[in-house]
């Protein structure tokens, strides 16, 4: 094993070192989950306009067939994860907690579930525009969790120029191992995806950032890297939140993305390794985004696993496949423990952005007593964007939201580092979330009236 | 799976939390003070034990008194006990017990609770208590009882059981190294300063044991190492310049570093997070200011020791330091 793998000093400033709990699933190969009886596909599982259905109840659909078109530029297509029949288009529980218009598909139990029109796509001669449209129609969004439409991210705005592609293989959220397993098992998809993304962006060089808690992935990606692909595997120190675009760009290139700007403003495009692999899959087999790898983990699940799950699978079906919950389970999250969202209904579907299902027990969710802030500075040292959470927390408590603007509250990305380190157990991120929502609302109002 | 049996919590992220909480931090500081506390018992016998006890009792009693009406109990966060212990360690060994108790009461009452309790005070509570005692009982606060041999552990100083507002009994006293320096131009041997067999406040005598506690706290990340380091560097440089100008008149910088209350002050008092700046740059400024003021008072002031006033003064400057040393936000100039 290359010695350099273990001696990387590359990282960003500040941040935290939580225990990563990845040992629960990191050595478990990806299992393909058997098909369920029914799938629920919300029309809104990405940022932007909802998709528009092109099927109606009673229609027969094939696995991989288009069932909803993009509802605008910032929107993507939706495909059936299974061969079966459209049962209904109705309001259904959504992981965000709302009721959202969703297409419900009943599985045909006798279908062999082969992919609708499986074929390799010759992409070498296609134009950038054609490639982007294929990605949009393939339903691709950021698989890291934010679910931002991939074709929008890969579209370099006019007048700007991309110089580097950074592929995010960091997976800094504790517990999650889906990207780790993906790199170990589907590296060919990753490499093809990088090739296509580099072609679209017209960049000469790509970087693949991987934290050093995944030495096997670093080694394998280096070993299998095609010689004609100009992509450098960059081992990074283990630190949260290195998977954030700003932090990853700083770790890899030692450059800061200016406040309020995007990576493209310093000629960088960042993409999640899962998304990149999905693009590879699309051009190798013609498979749109109809399934994804989900890490089912945590002390509350009987059998932790990395699963290949069709999009739209109900949470309860996944839990049942993993042996069910332990009796002391008290909380189920979509995503990791730092930025994930809690679920209260077990019939919510796995979405495109669902990277993990984390089941926490009594012990992890115990309520901790809040103490007054003693200004210990731990949050200041943790904040990756150099805010002063202690001060901001005090202002939020007094509801002086306007003053928080002056302390750059809008630069907060809610990574949770400050809440994690706070010895006084002050719910800092929760307060910031409220403050930001109110401030945004207020600013929108001012825009309207002014 | 029946969702009816399962009661799922709806709270918001993050769902991971490190275990170290405020009582943990207070416990770590108390643990770090143990070597100096044991040394106090070793040097001053039962007197030290009694002073520490009543000072902690005074502090905790006052905390309980103030929070009683609010129906909350803040005693278990450990901050009141810590303040009581810190106060005791900066008191002279022969101080009458009732004064030590009163000091604990003032520390918590005036130093902390009237500002709103833990986290809201401007000045270090233990030093507020000490400043009060110094102003109210200047004689008792400068009566330095000599070290007693270990085999006379239960030997009580005449002053310890002094009764309120009666004339102080005459005590056997001795001068502190700083007083000897200031008034008699006499230096104390370095190893005495380092190991602690000199006169002085209960916990201030052995620099070595205080340093050990400081290293422990830095390793446990409960204090900001920048503050004591800035204090030491600034003292060393300032005292060094003075000593270089006139070696016969000004004490060498190492003497200043190891004499008096500066070790305890720099490591345990100045690092009180509540009353020190919230920016790293600010902590450097804060420490440099303290170091400068200590040498200034010791050398040119009327008192032999200036650690307490130096820290209290810089405490007052903390909000200002915070304002002028705001950190650059990510991605801005």
XYZ file of C-alpha atoms in Angstrom:
783
model
C 0.000 0.000 0.000
C 1.290 3.419 -0.911
C 2.710 5.110 2.145
C 1.430 8.455 0.947
C -2.087 7.171 1.476
C -1.618 7.601 5.199
C 0.350 10.799 5.340
C -1.894 13.293 3.624
C -1.982 16.653 5.305
C -4.614 18.032 2.989
C -7.706 19.332 4.670
C -9.541 22.573 5.476
C -9.232 24.784 8.581
C -11.444 24.236 11.650
C -14.040 21.437 11.610
C -14.609 18.559 14.026
C -13.559 14.947 14.530
C -16.611 12.930 15.484
C -16.292 9.157 15.757
C -17.315 7.835 12.329
C -19.154 4.580 13.208
C -18.495 3.379 9.659
C -17.274 0.005 10.918
C -20.924 -1.104 11.067
C -21.192 -1.339 7.280
C -17.931 -0.433 5.549
C -16.978 -4.034 4.808
C -20.440 -5.106 3.690
C -20.771 -5.483 -0.094
C -23.722 -3.807 -1.773
C -26.785 -6.076 -1.717
C -29.547 -5.730 -4.257
C -32.837 -5.415 -2.449
C -35.649 -7.628 -3.839
C -38.544 -5.813 -5.487
C -41.390 -4.670 -3.250
C -45.072 -4.748 -4.126
C -45.487 -1.035 -4.458
C -43.389 2.066 -5.086
C -44.090 5.716 -4.316
C -42.417 8.352 -6.475
C -42.875 11.945 -5.305
C -42.850 14.408 -8.207
C -40.634 16.620 -6.115
C -37.482 14.886 -4.925
C -35.018 17.473 -6.139
C -34.466 21.194 -5.712
C -36.441 23.159 -8.286
C -39.752 22.723 -10.086
C -41.624 19.402 -9.609
C -41.662 16.928 -12.483
C -44.820 16.692 -14.635
C -46.438 13.241 -14.962
C -46.758 11.735 -18.456
C -48.625 8.620 -17.303
C -52.074 8.197 -15.797
C -53.549 5.660 -13.387
C -53.987 2.282 -15.074
C -51.051 2.725 -17.489
C -48.575 -0.112 -17.793
C -44.969 1.019 -17.254
C -41.626 -0.676 -17.695
C -38.596 -0.522 -15.435
C -36.677 2.571 -16.502
C -39.534 4.095 -18.506
C -40.169 7.841 -18.269
C -43.151 8.600 -16.018
C -42.696 12.345 -15.479
C -40.954 15.047 -17.486
C -38.826 17.893 -16.174
C -41.060 20.789 -15.095
C -38.572 23.435 -16.197
C -34.839 23.991 -16.575
C -34.169 23.486 -12.872
C -36.017 20.195 -12.769
C -35.404 16.627 -13.889
C -37.259 13.626 -15.298
C -38.594 10.733 -13.235
C -38.632 7.070 -14.238
C -40.386 3.969 -13.042
C -38.100 1.837 -10.863
C -40.100 -1.268 -11.699
C -42.248 -2.908 -14.355
C -45.856 -2.728 -13.298
C -48.960 -0.577 -13.367
C -49.610 3.021 -12.309
C -51.976 2.643 -9.389
C -52.607 6.256 -8.565
C -51.266 9.784 -8.672
C -52.065 11.189 -5.257
C -50.818 13.068 -2.223
C -48.475 10.945 -0.187
C -46.240 11.334 2.864
C -42.932 12.841 1.806
C -39.642 12.651 3.758
C -39.762 16.433 4.196
C -42.837 15.984 6.378
C -45.240 17.446 3.822
C -47.800 15.716 1.642
C -46.543 15.700 -1.941
C -48.123 14.639 -5.238
C -46.660 11.223 -5.977
C -46.966 8.470 -8.580
C -47.744 5.115 -6.987
C -46.715 2.075 -9.025
C -47.782 -1.479 -8.358
C -45.169 -4.074 -9.249
C -46.012 -6.743 -11.822
C -45.061 -9.894 -9.877
C -44.519 -11.905 -13.075
C -42.196 -9.494 -14.836
C -38.498 -10.435 -15.098
C -37.761 -6.751 -14.304
C -35.253 -6.257 -17.059
C -34.344 -2.716 -17.967
C -36.512 -0.930 -20.526
C -34.360 -0.449 -23.610
C -30.928 -1.392 -22.273
C -28.199 -0.054 -24.546
C -24.813 1.589 -24.539
C -24.824 5.253 -25.556
C -22.158 6.461 -27.967
C -21.311 9.765 -26.370
C -18.052 10.733 -28.054
C -19.776 12.550 -30.922
C -22.525 14.226 -28.925
C -22.431 17.971 -28.210
C -22.270 19.396 -24.702
C -25.891 20.464 -24.977
C -26.994 16.997 -26.028
C -25.117 15.422 -23.152
C -26.705 17.817 -20.649
C -30.182 17.082 -21.960
C -29.548 13.356 -21.663
C -28.510 13.843 -18.045
C -31.611 15.930 -17.329
C -33.835 13.352 -19.000
C -31.999 10.627 -17.098
C -33.350 12.202 -13.905
C -29.980 12.933 -12.336
C -29.644 15.009 -9.176
C -26.881 15.322 -6.594
C -26.901 12.026 -4.742
C -25.000 13.374 -1.749
C -28.218 14.617 -0.204
C -28.920 18.095 -1.578
C -30.549 16.658 -4.730
C -29.710 19.631 -6.929
C -30.277 18.844 -10.634
C -26.969 17.617 -12.054
C -27.344 19.123 -15.536
C -27.743 22.569 -13.968
C -24.617 22.056 -11.921
C -22.683 20.930 -14.980
C -23.879 23.893 -17.080
C -21.150 26.495 -16.934
C -22.829 29.931 -17.004
C -21.988 32.133 -19.931
C -18.881 34.205 -19.428
C -17.464 31.761 -16.881
C -14.950 29.041 -17.397
C -14.422 25.813 -15.502
C -10.849 24.736 -14.895
C -11.147 21.775 -12.538
C -13.688 19.105 -11.748
C -13.605 17.952 -8.137
C -15.310 14.647 -7.479
C -16.534 14.318 -3.921
C -15.704 10.893 -2.509
C -15.310 12.270 0.997
C -18.467 10.932 2.645
C -17.719 12.830 5.839
C -21.042 12.096 7.550
C -20.514 9.493 10.265
C -22.187 6.088 9.726
C -22.606 6.410 5.935
C -20.652 4.075 3.655
C -22.615 4.097 0.394
C -20.033 6.167 -1.527
C -17.240 4.068 -0.051
C -18.799 0.831 -1.294
C -19.645 2.442 -4.609
C -16.002 3.346 -5.234
C -14.903 -0.169 -4.326
C -17.479 -1.958 -6.416
C -18.523 0.334 -9.290
C -15.297 2.100 -10.135
C -15.817 1.683 -13.895
C -18.982 3.771 -13.682
C -17.058 6.398 -11.729
C -14.299 6.652 -14.331
C -16.700 6.882 -17.269
C -18.741 9.478 -15.377
C -15.611 11.570 -14.757
C -14.724 11.364 -18.450
C -18.151 12.587 -19.525
C -18.303 15.334 -16.901
C -14.858 16.571 -17.926
C -15.971 16.601 -21.539
C -19.107 18.604 -20.683
C -17.177 21.104 -18.574
C -14.269 21.214 -21.010
C -11.713 20.850 -18.226
C -8.261 19.314 -18.448
C -7.963 18.052 -14.921
C -10.129 16.322 -12.333
C -9.524 15.533 -8.686
C -11.131 12.781 -6.669
C -11.054 13.635 -2.949
C -11.252 10.666 -0.558
C -10.731 10.749 3.213
C -8.037 8.554 4.704
C -10.535 6.443 6.608
C -11.115 4.723 3.233
C -7.566 3.552 2.390
C -8.863 0.623 0.313
C -10.864 2.995 -1.896
C -7.883 5.346 -2.317
C -5.659 2.451 -3.312
C -8.164 0.865 -5.671
C -9.043 4.100 -7.438
C -5.346 4.792 -7.990
C -4.695 1.281 -9.205
C -7.628 1.138 -11.629
C -7.406 4.717 -12.883
C -7.205 4.607 -16.704
C -3.860 6.084 -17.797
C -5.492 8.449 -20.281
C -7.825 9.938 -17.639
C -6.279 13.028 -16.071
C -7.797 12.544 -12.636
C -5.756 12.752 -9.465
C -6.865 10.828 -6.391
C -6.362 13.167 -3.430
C -6.234 11.553 0.027
C -7.615 13.910 2.673
C -7.412 13.987 6.439
C -10.543 12.733 8.159
C -12.561 15.731 9.275
C -16.174 16.841 9.225
C -17.625 18.648 7.151
C -15.062 18.020 4.433
C -17.781 16.907 2.039
C -19.178 20.444 1.871
C -18.287 22.066 -1.459
C -16.436 24.956 0.137
C -14.424 22.721 2.442
C -13.573 20.168 -0.228
C -12.421 22.870 -2.626
C -10.234 24.344 0.090
C -8.835 20.925 1.011
C -7.988 19.978 -2.576
C -6.959 23.281 -4.146
C -6.236 25.419 -1.096
C -8.599 28.085 -2.418
C -11.568 29.709 -0.715
C -14.870 30.137 -2.489
C -15.861 33.776 -1.817
C -18.805 34.302 0.525
C -22.092 34.150 -1.353
C -20.460 32.798 -4.531
C -20.403 29.402 -6.203
C -17.435 27.111 -6.925
C -17.606 28.124 -10.601
C -16.594 31.642 -9.563
C -13.154 30.220 -8.850
C -13.395 27.932 -11.909
C -14.313 24.768 -10.032
C -17.231 22.367 -10.306
C -17.829 19.895 -7.482
C -19.847 16.725 -7.972
C -20.664 13.809 -5.715
C -19.024 10.523 -6.669
C -22.405 8.763 -6.601
C -23.829 11.203 -9.102
C -20.784 10.788 -11.321
C -21.132 6.986 -11.170
C -24.822 7.360 -12.060
C -23.875 9.278 -15.196
C -21.436 6.481 -16.036
C -24.222 3.954 -15.565
C -26.502 5.981 -17.849
C -24.038 5.983 -20.728
C -22.916 2.383 -20.251
C -26.342 0.768 -20.018
C -28.869 3.467 -20.764
C -30.109 3.212 -17.192
C -31.681 6.387 -15.835
C -31.651 7.175 -12.111
C -34.046 4.495 -10.823
C -32.046 3.051 -7.974
C -29.334 4.113 -5.578
C -27.081 2.788 -2.844
C -28.430 3.383 0.651
C -26.551 2.636 3.867
C -29.003 1.207 6.390
C -27.252 1.482 9.714
C -27.200 2.566 13.326
C -27.581 0.785 16.635
C -31.342 0.503 16.127
C -31.347 -1.765 13.069
C -31.046 -5.550 13.353
C -28.882 -6.074 10.271
C -26.906 -3.034 9.039
C -26.255 -3.168 5.282
C -25.382 -1.300 2.113
C -28.350 -1.800 -0.188
C -29.065 -1.084 -3.828
C -32.587 0.219 -3.414
C -35.046 1.159 -6.177
C -36.064 4.835 -5.807
C -39.557 4.918 -4.329
C -39.141 1.934 -1.994
C -40.981 2.539 1.234
C -38.931 3.013 4.373
C -40.775 0.172 6.126
C -39.909 -2.255 3.319
C -36.209 -1.432 3.663
C -36.321 -1.779 7.444
C -38.096 -5.102 7.158
C -35.523 -6.387 4.682
C -32.817 -5.474 7.203
C -34.407 -7.577 9.922
C -36.507 -4.811 11.445
C -35.858 -2.365 14.243
C -34.624 -3.112 17.709
C -37.101 -2.394 20.510
C -35.245 0.635 21.828
C -35.209 2.494 18.501
C -36.389 6.028 19.002
C -35.423 7.916 15.886
C -35.028 7.192 12.172
C -33.101 9.589 9.963
C -32.733 9.970 6.228
C -29.075 10.869 5.733
C -26.294 11.014 8.295
C -26.417 12.086 11.941
C -25.012 15.570 11.346
C -27.367 16.888 8.666
C -29.966 14.159 8.212
C -33.709 14.655 8.566
C -35.858 12.708 11.026
C -38.766 10.613 9.753
C -41.995 9.995 11.583
C -43.931 8.012 8.968
C -42.682 4.598 7.947
C -44.406 4.746 4.542
C -42.208 7.564 3.196
C -40.266 6.577 0.076
C -36.514 6.402 -0.440
C -35.732 9.350 -2.699
C -32.929 10.186 -5.085
C -31.139 12.143 -2.371
C -31.472 9.523 0.379
C -27.919 8.414 1.134
C -28.638 6.530 4.305
C -31.203 5.345 6.810
C -29.924 5.774 10.329
C -31.737 4.168 13.244
C -30.887 5.644 16.628
C -31.815 4.247 20.023
C -32.679 5.643 23.453
C -29.020 6.163 24.221
C -28.220 8.399 21.253
C -31.334 10.526 21.494
C -31.208 11.168 25.244
C -32.127 14.734 26.070
C -29.212 16.658 27.495
C -29.521 19.478 29.966
C -28.810 22.900 28.525
C -26.360 25.120 30.427
C -25.567 28.796 29.924
C -22.904 29.589 27.319
C -19.524 29.859 29.026
C -17.854 31.167 25.849
C -15.414 28.286 25.779
C -14.626 28.990 22.113
C -15.095 25.388 21.036
C -17.763 26.396 18.524
C -15.560 29.180 17.167
C -12.787 26.645 16.607
C -15.218 24.216 15.000
C -17.084 26.478 12.570
C -15.740 25.727 9.069
C -16.793 29.147 7.772
C -15.283 31.034 10.723
C -18.493 32.347 12.239
C -18.894 32.995 15.955
C -21.722 30.604 16.890
C -21.505 31.606 20.549
C -22.310 35.220 19.729
C -24.871 34.277 17.097
C -26.551 31.921 19.548
C -26.840 34.678 22.131
C -28.324 37.052 19.543
C -30.772 34.398 18.349
C -31.911 33.757 21.898
C -32.676 37.461 22.243
C -34.331 37.368 18.792
C -32.030 40.069 17.485
C -32.131 38.562 14.016
C -31.112 41.759 12.219
C -27.894 41.896 14.221
C -27.170 38.327 13.196
C -26.908 39.449 9.576
C -23.963 41.570 10.592
C -22.338 38.428 12.008
C -22.805 36.686 8.628
C -25.518 34.278 9.704
C -26.396 33.670 6.049
C -22.981 32.062 5.511
C -23.975 29.321 7.975
C -24.525 26.042 6.159
C -26.051 24.262 9.158
C -23.347 21.601 9.225
C -23.942 21.109 12.951
C -20.306 21.333 14.048
C -21.051 24.019 16.647
C -23.933 22.112 18.210
C -21.791 18.979 18.222
C -18.981 20.513 20.269
C -21.038 22.761 22.574
C -20.467 21.572 26.173
C -23.471 23.587 27.275
C -25.718 21.606 24.901
C -27.121 24.778 23.356
C -29.203 23.985 20.240
C -27.229 26.419 18.093
C -28.057 25.077 14.627
C -31.736 24.851 15.470
C -31.739 28.518 16.476
C -29.820 29.520 13.357
C -32.260 27.653 11.153
C -35.167 29.616 12.594
C -33.263 32.894 12.302
C -32.297 32.241 8.689
C -35.824 31.283 7.695
C -37.240 34.443 9.282
C -34.556 36.646 7.756
C -35.096 35.185 4.278
C -38.826 35.680 4.606
C -38.304 39.258 5.693
C -35.904 39.971 2.841
C -38.317 38.474 0.312
C -41.036 40.754 1.683
C -38.802 43.792 1.427
C -38.023 42.920 -2.162
C -41.730 42.750 -2.953
C -42.648 46.043 -1.341
C -39.463 47.873 -2.188
C -44.012 -3.669 10.988
C -46.647 -1.748 12.886
C -45.889 1.919 13.149
C -48.319 2.222 16.034
C -45.954 0.560 18.476
C -43.091 2.766 17.536
C -42.858 6.289 18.919
C -40.431 8.208 16.745
C -38.884 11.463 17.849
C -39.072 14.535 15.668
C -36.127 16.746 16.564
C -33.685 18.516 14.302
C -30.082 17.912 13.321
C -27.388 17.331 14.387
C -28.101 14.066 16.149
C -24.550 13.420 17.214
C -23.109 15.105 20.249
C -19.787 14.931 21.956
C -20.024 13.838 25.562
C -18.032 16.586 27.270
C -20.454 19.020 28.889
C -20.069 22.018 31.195
C -19.924 20.005 34.452
C -17.221 17.887 32.793
C -15.152 20.997 32.068
C -15.581 22.240 35.642
C -14.522 18.815 36.945
C -11.414 18.887 34.777
C -10.403 22.270 36.192
C -10.962 21.036 39.731
C -8.848 17.947 38.994
C -6.130 20.210 37.589
C -6.193 22.187 40.842
C -5.714 19.110 43.010
C -1.883 19.100 43.023
C -1.766 22.743 44.104
C -4.504 22.063 46.665
C -2.629 19.120 48.150
C 0.515 21.236 48.276
C -1.416 23.844 50.243
C -2.352 21.167 52.775
C 1.253 20.024 52.888
C 2.630 23.507 53.503
C -0.072 25.006 55.687
C -1.725 22.000 57.334
C -5.223 22.113 58.747
C -5.415 25.865 58.205
C -5.433 25.329 54.435
C -8.071 22.648 54.743
C -10.383 24.886 56.762
C -9.945 27.931 54.527
C -10.692 25.885 51.394
C -13.706 24.285 53.043
C -15.393 27.476 54.216
C -14.616 29.335 51.005
C -16.308 26.606 48.933
C -19.197 26.508 51.395
C -19.615 30.283 51.156
C -19.669 30.111 47.363
C -22.075 27.190 47.135
C -24.369 28.581 49.801
C -24.676 31.851 47.895
C -25.301 30.088 44.578
C -28.034 28.055 46.251
C -29.512 31.188 47.853
C -29.743 33.043 44.535
C -31.109 30.184 42.451
C -33.520 28.924 45.099
C -36.235 31.384 44.110
C -35.973 30.386 40.450
C -36.559 26.776 41.346
C -33.467 25.617 39.523
C -30.444 23.961 41.006
C -27.212 25.051 39.395
C -24.925 23.665 42.081
C -24.342 20.458 40.138
C -22.673 22.262 37.236
C -19.685 22.596 39.564
C -18.930 26.216 38.790
C -19.691 27.518 42.287
C -17.493 24.911 43.945
C -14.718 25.751 41.509
C -14.987 29.463 42.257
C -14.828 28.718 46.000
C -11.732 26.572 45.553
C -10.000 29.133 43.332
C -10.734 31.893 45.824
C -9.330 29.843 48.711
C -6.135 29.223 46.788
C -5.477 32.935 46.404
C -6.044 33.735 50.092
C -3.297 33.958 52.712
C -3.028 30.785 54.784
C -3.750 32.415 58.094
C -6.864 34.334 57.040
C -9.688 34.172 59.590
C -12.242 31.636 58.438
C -15.172 33.998 58.570
C -13.420 36.237 56.061
C -12.855 33.290 53.721
C -16.566 32.474 53.966
C -17.488 36.082 53.265
C -15.124 36.045 50.304
C -16.968 33.048 48.863
C -20.286 34.846 49.358
C -19.070 37.988 47.587
C -17.436 36.002 44.756
C -20.675 34.330 43.805
C -23.125 37.023 44.908
C -21.446 40.113 43.504
C -19.023 38.463 41.110
C -21.513 36.235 39.365
C -25.163 36.074 40.361
C -26.064 39.750 40.099
C -24.836 39.652 36.487
C -27.226 36.791 35.761
C -25.294 33.742 36.824
C -22.921 31.449 35.021
C -21.755 32.831 31.690
C -23.032 36.366 32.227
C -20.417 37.819 34.541
C -17.814 40.302 33.322
C -15.176 39.762 36.005
C -13.634 36.591 37.270
C -15.787 35.801 40.348
C -12.967 34.442 42.517
C -10.921 37.571 41.879
C -13.897 39.785 42.660
C -14.098 38.021 46.016
C -10.403 38.487 46.582
C -10.492 42.148 45.559
C -13.303 42.697 48.049
C -11.339 41.065 50.870
C -8.224 42.988 49.936
C -10.111 46.285 50.161
C -12.030 45.397 53.314
C -9.323 43.607 55.285
C -5.959 44.831 54.027
C -4.099 43.643 57.092
C -5.446 40.108 57.101
C -4.918 39.886 53.357
C -1.241 40.730 53.670
C -0.463 38.690 56.745
C 1.623 35.845 55.414
C 1.861 33.049 57.927
C 4.975 30.923 57.566
C 5.025 27.391 56.220
C 4.506 24.836 58.973
C 6.290 21.493 59.118
C 4.306 18.435 58.108
C 4.487 16.881 61.583
C 2.481 19.806 62.931
C -0.400 19.340 60.510
C -2.986 20.219 63.149
C -1.204 23.357 64.259
C -3.652 26.249 63.943
C -2.476 29.778 63.285
C -3.620 32.289 65.910
C -5.529 34.136 63.252
C -7.456 31.270 61.665
C -10.223 31.189 64.248
C -10.369 34.966 64.540
C -13.753 36.355 65.512
C -15.444 38.963 63.302
C -14.582 42.604 63.969
C -12.389 41.960 66.957
C -8.866 43.194 66.903
C -6.683 40.830 64.930
C -4.351 38.831 67.129
C -0.731 39.450 66.291
C 0.498 36.816 63.964
C 3.869 35.406 63.255
C 4.453 36.582 59.717
C 6.989 36.378 57.016
C 7.450 38.236 53.746
C 6.536 36.894 50.325
C 9.249 36.650 47.681
C 7.742 39.565 45.790
C 7.616 41.744 48.930
C 11.202 40.841 49.730
C 12.093 41.831 46.201
C 10.145 45.057 46.259
C 10.965 46.343 49.701
C 14.299 44.690 50.498
C 15.635 44.097 46.969
C 16.197 40.446 47.881
C 15.725 37.591 45.427
C 14.391 34.210 46.465
C 16.144 31.079 45.232
C 14.611 29.672 42.090
C 14.059 26.163 43.426
C 12.104 27.530 46.390
C 9.813 29.374 44.002
C 9.458 26.361 41.803
C 8.729 23.834 44.521
C 6.773 26.139 46.779
C 8.494 26.323 50.154
C 8.021 30.076 50.299
C 5.427 32.284 51.879
C 2.410 33.218 49.819
C -1.228 32.460 49.195
C -2.426 28.918 49.740
C -2.166 27.657 46.209
C 0.314 30.030 44.697
C 3.521 28.820 46.201
C 4.553 25.955 43.956
C 4.849 26.950 40.321
C 5.614 23.373 39.352
C 2.332 21.912 40.580
C 0.294 24.700 39.009
C 2.084 24.180 35.711
C 1.283 20.472 35.891
C -2.389 21.307 36.284
C -2.120 23.696 33.359
C -0.582 21.075 31.100
C -3.357 18.674 32.075
C -6.012 21.231 31.122
C -4.353 22.053 27.813
C -4.227 18.351 26.952
C -7.881 17.998 27.926
C -8.626 21.102 25.860
C -10.472 22.849 28.680
C -8.334 25.998 28.583
C -6.994 28.068 25.729
C -3.188 27.705 25.872
C -2.773 30.997 24.032
C -3.738 33.037 27.093
C -1.096 31.781 29.579
C 1.506 31.642 26.823
C 0.788 35.238 25.821
C 0.990 36.311 29.473
C 4.330 34.578 30.032
C 5.871 35.871 26.810
C 4.712 39.409 27.436
C 5.944 39.359 31.056
C 9.241 37.851 30.043
C 9.844 40.408 27.311
C 8.786 43.423 29.390
C 10.631 42.324 32.550
C 13.576 41.314 30.390
C 13.853 44.756 28.859
C 13.723 46.379 32.304
C 16.285 43.971 33.700
C 18.547 44.590 30.712
C 18.343 48.342 31.242
C 19.233 48.151 34.927
C 20.010 44.661 36.281
C 20.732 45.957 39.760
C 17.351 47.603 40.132
C 14.937 45.336 38.273
C 14.423 41.634 38.968
C 15.304 39.118 36.252
C 12.333 37.970 34.132
C 12.460 34.353 35.362
C 11.957 35.561 38.924
C 8.808 37.379 37.856
C 7.472 34.322 36.067
C 7.784 32.033 39.054
C 7.113 34.362 41.981
C 3.754 35.344 43.386
C 0.394 34.526 41.943
C 1.146 34.728 38.270
C 1.214 30.981 37.611
C -2.152 30.425 39.246
C -3.506 33.646 37.755
C -2.325 32.995 34.219
C -3.315 29.339 34.126
C -6.490 29.217 36.192
C -7.887 32.754 36.403
C -7.117 34.470 33.113
C -8.246 31.383 31.204
C -11.751 31.532 32.659
C -13.625 31.298 29.345
C -16.525 33.445 30.495
C -14.370 36.495 31.140
C -11.788 36.086 28.384
C -12.223 37.002 24.691
C -14.089 34.813 22.211
C -11.609 35.182 19.383
C -8.180 33.591 19.159
C -6.584 36.887 18.195
C -8.375 38.487 21.128
C -6.920 35.900 23.498
C -3.400 36.909 22.446
C -4.195 40.584 23.023
C -5.797 39.749 26.368
C -2.784 37.735 27.537
C -0.245 40.290 26.400
C -2.190 42.979 28.228
C -2.215 41.002 31.464
C 1.503 40.265 31.314
C 2.322 43.902 30.703
C 0.093 45.135 33.521
C 1.496 42.608 36.011
C 5.066 43.792 35.479
C 3.932 47.403 35.462
C 2.196 47.087 38.829
C 4.898 44.916 40.407
C 7.673 47.248 39.304
C 6.216 50.723 39.445
C 3.049 50.344 41.549
C 2.711 50.582 45.296
C 1.910 46.905 45.730
C 4.324 44.012 45.505
C 1.830 41.925 43.484
C -0.451 42.945 40.607
C -1.866 39.762 39.085
C -5.356 40.243 40.467
C -5.747 43.812 39.238
C -4.135 42.996 35.897
C -6.635 40.239 35.206
C -9.639 42.214 36.450
C -8.617 45.165 34.295
C -8.270 43.035 31.212
C -11.621 41.359 32.028
C -13.133 44.803 31.711
C -11.534 45.185 28.288
C -12.790 41.826 27.018
C -15.965 43.088 25.290
C -13.902 45.742 23.527
C -11.265 43.211 22.498
C -14.026 40.990 21.141
C -15.348 43.812 19.040
C -12.040 44.824 17.481
C -10.714 41.322 16.866
C -13.659 39.804 15.010
C -12.498 36.933 12.860
C -12.635 37.067 9.109
C -15.586 35.086 7.770
C -14.811 32.348 5.245
C -14.547 33.646 1.706
C -14.305 37.314 2.690
C -11.298 39.577 2.791
